[in-house]
PDB file of C-alpha atoms in Angstrom:
ATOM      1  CA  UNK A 342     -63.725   3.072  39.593  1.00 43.00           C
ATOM      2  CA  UNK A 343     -65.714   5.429  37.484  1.00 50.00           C
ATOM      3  CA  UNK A 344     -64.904   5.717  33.523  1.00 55.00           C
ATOM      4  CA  UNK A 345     -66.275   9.199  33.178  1.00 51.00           C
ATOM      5  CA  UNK A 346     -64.027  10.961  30.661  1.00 49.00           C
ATOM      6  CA  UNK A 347     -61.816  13.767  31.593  1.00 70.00           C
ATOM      7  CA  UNK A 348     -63.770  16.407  29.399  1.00 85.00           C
ATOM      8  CA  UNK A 349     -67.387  16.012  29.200  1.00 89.00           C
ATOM      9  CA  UNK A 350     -68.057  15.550  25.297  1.00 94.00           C
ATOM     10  CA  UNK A 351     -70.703  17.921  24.253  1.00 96.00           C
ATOM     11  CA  UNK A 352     -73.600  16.763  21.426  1.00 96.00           C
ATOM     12  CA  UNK A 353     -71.799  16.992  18.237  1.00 95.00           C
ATOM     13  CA  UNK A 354     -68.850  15.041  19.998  1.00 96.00           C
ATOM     14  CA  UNK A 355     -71.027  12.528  20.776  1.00 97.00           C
ATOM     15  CA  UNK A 356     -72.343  12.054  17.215  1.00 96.00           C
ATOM     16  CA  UNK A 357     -69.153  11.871  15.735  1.00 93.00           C
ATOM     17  CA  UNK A 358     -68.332   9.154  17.865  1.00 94.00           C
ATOM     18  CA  UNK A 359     -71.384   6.952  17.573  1.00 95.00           C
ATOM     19  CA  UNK A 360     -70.997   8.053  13.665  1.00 92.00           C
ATOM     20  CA  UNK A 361     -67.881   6.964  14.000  1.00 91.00           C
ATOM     21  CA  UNK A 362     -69.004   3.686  15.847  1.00 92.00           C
ATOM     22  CA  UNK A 363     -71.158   3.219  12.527  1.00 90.00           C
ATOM     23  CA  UNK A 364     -68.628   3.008   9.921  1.00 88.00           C
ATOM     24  CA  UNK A 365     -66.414   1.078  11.884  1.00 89.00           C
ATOM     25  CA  UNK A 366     -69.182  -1.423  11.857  1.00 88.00           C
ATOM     26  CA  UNK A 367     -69.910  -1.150  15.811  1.00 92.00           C
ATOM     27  CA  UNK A 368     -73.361  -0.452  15.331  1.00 92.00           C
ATOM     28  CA  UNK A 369     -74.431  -2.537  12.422  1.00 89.00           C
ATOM     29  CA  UNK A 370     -78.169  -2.216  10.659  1.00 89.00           C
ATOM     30  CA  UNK A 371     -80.507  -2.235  13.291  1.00 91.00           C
ATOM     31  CA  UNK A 372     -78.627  -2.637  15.937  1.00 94.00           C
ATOM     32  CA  UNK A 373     -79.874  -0.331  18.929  1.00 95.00           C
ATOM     33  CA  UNK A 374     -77.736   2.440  20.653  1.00 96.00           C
ATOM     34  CA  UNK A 375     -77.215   2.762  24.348  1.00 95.00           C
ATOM     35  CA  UNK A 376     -80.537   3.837  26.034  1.00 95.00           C
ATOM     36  CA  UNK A 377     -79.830   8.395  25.983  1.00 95.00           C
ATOM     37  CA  UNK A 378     -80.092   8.009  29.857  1.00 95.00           C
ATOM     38  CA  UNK A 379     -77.845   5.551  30.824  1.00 96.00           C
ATOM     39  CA  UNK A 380     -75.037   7.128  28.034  1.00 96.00           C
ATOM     40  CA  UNK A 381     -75.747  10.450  29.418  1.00 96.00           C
ATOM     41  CA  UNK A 382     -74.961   9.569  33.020  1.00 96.00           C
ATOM     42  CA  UNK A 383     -72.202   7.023  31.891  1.00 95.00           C
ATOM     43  CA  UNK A 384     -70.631  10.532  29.623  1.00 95.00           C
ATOM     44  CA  UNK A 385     -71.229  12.758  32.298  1.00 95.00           C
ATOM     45  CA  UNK A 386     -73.312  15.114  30.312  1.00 97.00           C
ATOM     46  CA  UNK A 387     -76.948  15.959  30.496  1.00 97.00           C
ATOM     47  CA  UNK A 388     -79.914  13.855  28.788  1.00 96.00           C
ATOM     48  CA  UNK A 389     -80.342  16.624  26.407  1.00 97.00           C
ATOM     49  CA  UNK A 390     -76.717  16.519  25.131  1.00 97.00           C
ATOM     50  CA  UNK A 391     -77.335  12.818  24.133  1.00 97.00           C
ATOM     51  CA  UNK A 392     -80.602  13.729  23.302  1.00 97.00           C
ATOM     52  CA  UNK A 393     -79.488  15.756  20.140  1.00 97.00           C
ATOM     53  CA  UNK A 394     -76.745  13.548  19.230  1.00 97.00           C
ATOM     54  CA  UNK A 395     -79.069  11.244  18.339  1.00 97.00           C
ATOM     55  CA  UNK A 396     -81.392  14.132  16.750  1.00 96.00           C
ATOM     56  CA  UNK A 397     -78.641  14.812  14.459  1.00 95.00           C
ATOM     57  CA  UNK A 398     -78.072  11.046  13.427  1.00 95.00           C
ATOM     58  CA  UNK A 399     -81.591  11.270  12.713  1.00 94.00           C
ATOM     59  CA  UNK A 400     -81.192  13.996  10.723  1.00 92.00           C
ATOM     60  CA  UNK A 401     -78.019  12.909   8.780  1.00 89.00           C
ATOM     61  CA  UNK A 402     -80.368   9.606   7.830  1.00 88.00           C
ATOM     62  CA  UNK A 403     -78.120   6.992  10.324  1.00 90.00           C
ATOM     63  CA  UNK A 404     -80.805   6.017  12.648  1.00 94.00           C
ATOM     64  CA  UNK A 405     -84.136   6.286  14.060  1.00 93.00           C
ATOM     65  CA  UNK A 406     -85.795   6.410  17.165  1.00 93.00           C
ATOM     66  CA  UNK A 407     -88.750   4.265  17.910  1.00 92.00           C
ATOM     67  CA  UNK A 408     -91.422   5.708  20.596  1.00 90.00           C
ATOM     68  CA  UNK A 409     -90.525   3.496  23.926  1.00 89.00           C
ATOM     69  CA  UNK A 410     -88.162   1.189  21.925  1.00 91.00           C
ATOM     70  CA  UNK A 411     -84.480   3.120  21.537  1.00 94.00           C
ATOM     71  CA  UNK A 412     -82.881   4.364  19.089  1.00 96.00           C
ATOM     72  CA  UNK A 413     -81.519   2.293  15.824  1.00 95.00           C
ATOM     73  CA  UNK A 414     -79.284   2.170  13.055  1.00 93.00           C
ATOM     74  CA  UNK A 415     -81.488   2.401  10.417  1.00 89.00           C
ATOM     75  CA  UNK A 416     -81.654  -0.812   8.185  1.00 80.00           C
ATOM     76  CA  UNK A 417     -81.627   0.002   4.478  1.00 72.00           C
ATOM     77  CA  UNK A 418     -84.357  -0.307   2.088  1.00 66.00           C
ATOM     78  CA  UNK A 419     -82.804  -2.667  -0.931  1.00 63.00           C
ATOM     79  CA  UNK A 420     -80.767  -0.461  -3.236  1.00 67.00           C
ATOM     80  CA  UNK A 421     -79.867   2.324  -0.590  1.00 77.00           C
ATOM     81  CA  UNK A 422     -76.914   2.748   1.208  1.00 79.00           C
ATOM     82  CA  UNK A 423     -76.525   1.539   4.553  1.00 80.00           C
ATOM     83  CA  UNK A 424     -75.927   3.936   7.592  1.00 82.00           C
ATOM     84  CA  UNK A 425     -72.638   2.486   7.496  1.00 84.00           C
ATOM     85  CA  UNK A 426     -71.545   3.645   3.999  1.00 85.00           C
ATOM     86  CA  UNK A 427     -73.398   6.810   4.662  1.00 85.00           C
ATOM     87  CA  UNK A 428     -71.491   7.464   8.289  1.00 87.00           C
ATOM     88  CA  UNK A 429     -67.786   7.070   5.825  1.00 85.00           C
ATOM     89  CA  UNK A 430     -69.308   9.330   3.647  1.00 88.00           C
ATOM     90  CA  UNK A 431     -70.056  12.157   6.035  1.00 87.00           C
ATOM     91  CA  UNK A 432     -66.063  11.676   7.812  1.00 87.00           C
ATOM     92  CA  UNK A 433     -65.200  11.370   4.695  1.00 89.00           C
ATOM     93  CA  UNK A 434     -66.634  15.164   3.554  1.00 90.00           C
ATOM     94  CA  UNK A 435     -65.425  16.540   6.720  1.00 89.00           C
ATOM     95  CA  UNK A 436     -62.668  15.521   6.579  1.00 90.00           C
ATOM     96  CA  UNK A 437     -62.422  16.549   2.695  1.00 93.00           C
ATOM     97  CA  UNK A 438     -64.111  19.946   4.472  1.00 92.00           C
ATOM     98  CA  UNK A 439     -61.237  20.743   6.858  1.00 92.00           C
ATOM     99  CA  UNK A 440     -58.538  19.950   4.285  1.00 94.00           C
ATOM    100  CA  UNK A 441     -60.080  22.682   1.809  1.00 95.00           C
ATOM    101  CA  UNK A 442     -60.470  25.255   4.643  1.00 95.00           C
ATOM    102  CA  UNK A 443     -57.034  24.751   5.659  1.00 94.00           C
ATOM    103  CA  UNK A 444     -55.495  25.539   2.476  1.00 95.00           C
ATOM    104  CA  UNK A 445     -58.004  28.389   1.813  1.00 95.00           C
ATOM    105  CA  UNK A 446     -56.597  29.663   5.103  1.00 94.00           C
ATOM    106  CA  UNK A 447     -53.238  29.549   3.665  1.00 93.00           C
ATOM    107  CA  UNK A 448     -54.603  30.950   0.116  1.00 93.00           C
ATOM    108  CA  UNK A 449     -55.538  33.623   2.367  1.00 93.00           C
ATOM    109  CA  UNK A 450     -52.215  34.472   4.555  1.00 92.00           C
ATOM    110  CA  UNK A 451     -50.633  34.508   0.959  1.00 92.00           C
ATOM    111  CA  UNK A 452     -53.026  36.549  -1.020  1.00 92.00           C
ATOM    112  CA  UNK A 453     -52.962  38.955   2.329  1.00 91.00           C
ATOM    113  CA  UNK A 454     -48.667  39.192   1.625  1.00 89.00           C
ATOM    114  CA  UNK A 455     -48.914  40.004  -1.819  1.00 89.00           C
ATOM    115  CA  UNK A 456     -51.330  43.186  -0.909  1.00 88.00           C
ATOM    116  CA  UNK A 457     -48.959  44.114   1.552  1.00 86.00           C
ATOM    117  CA  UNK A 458     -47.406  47.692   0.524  1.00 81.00           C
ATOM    118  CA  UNK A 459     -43.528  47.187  -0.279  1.00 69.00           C
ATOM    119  CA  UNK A 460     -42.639  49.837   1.238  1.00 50.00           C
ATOM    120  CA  UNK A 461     -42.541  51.328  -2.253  1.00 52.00           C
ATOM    121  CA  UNK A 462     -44.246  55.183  -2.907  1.00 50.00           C
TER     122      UNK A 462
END
């Protein structure tokens, strides 16, 4: 039986879940991530989809990838934060992020009704 998901995630999906994986403490400090061939085909996706999830851990500081090695959760220097305090951080602004834009969406649909004409010459 095959454990392919019923939507194939795309790149940023697949971040947010290993991100995810991260602050949870799945992936501790310098523990390795599944090898990007072996997810992809596992995911269903293309090597290139995993490819850039892991670019953008990179990127956000959560792990590194070592030339014929894998890719790791990067292990803090003393004094630093771990990837695991800095994975909560980044849910933790996004999800701050779509709280704001919600209620500026609503700021909006309100300020919109108040411009409205009243029917009023």
């Amino acid at each position: 039986m095959d454990s392919k998901p019923s939507k194939t995630p795309n790149a940023r999906e697949i971040a947010a879940q290993i991100r995810d994986g991260i602050a949870a403490g799945t992936y501790g400090p310098g523990a390795r991530l599944p090898g990007a061939k072996g997810y992809a085909k596992k995911l269903g996706v293309a090597l290139m989809t995993v490819q850039r999830a892991y670019g953008q851990l990179a990127e956000e500081g959560l792990v590194e990838g070592r030339q014929g090695s894998g890719t790791y959760v990067i292990d803090p220097v003393q004094g630093e934060p771990t990837a695991q305090q800095t994975a909560v951080s980044i849910r933790d602004v996004k999800a701050e992020l779509v709280r704001v834009t919600a209620q500026l969406a609503d700021l909006a649909e309100r300020v919109a009704k108040l411009e409205e004409p009243n029917g009023r010459d």
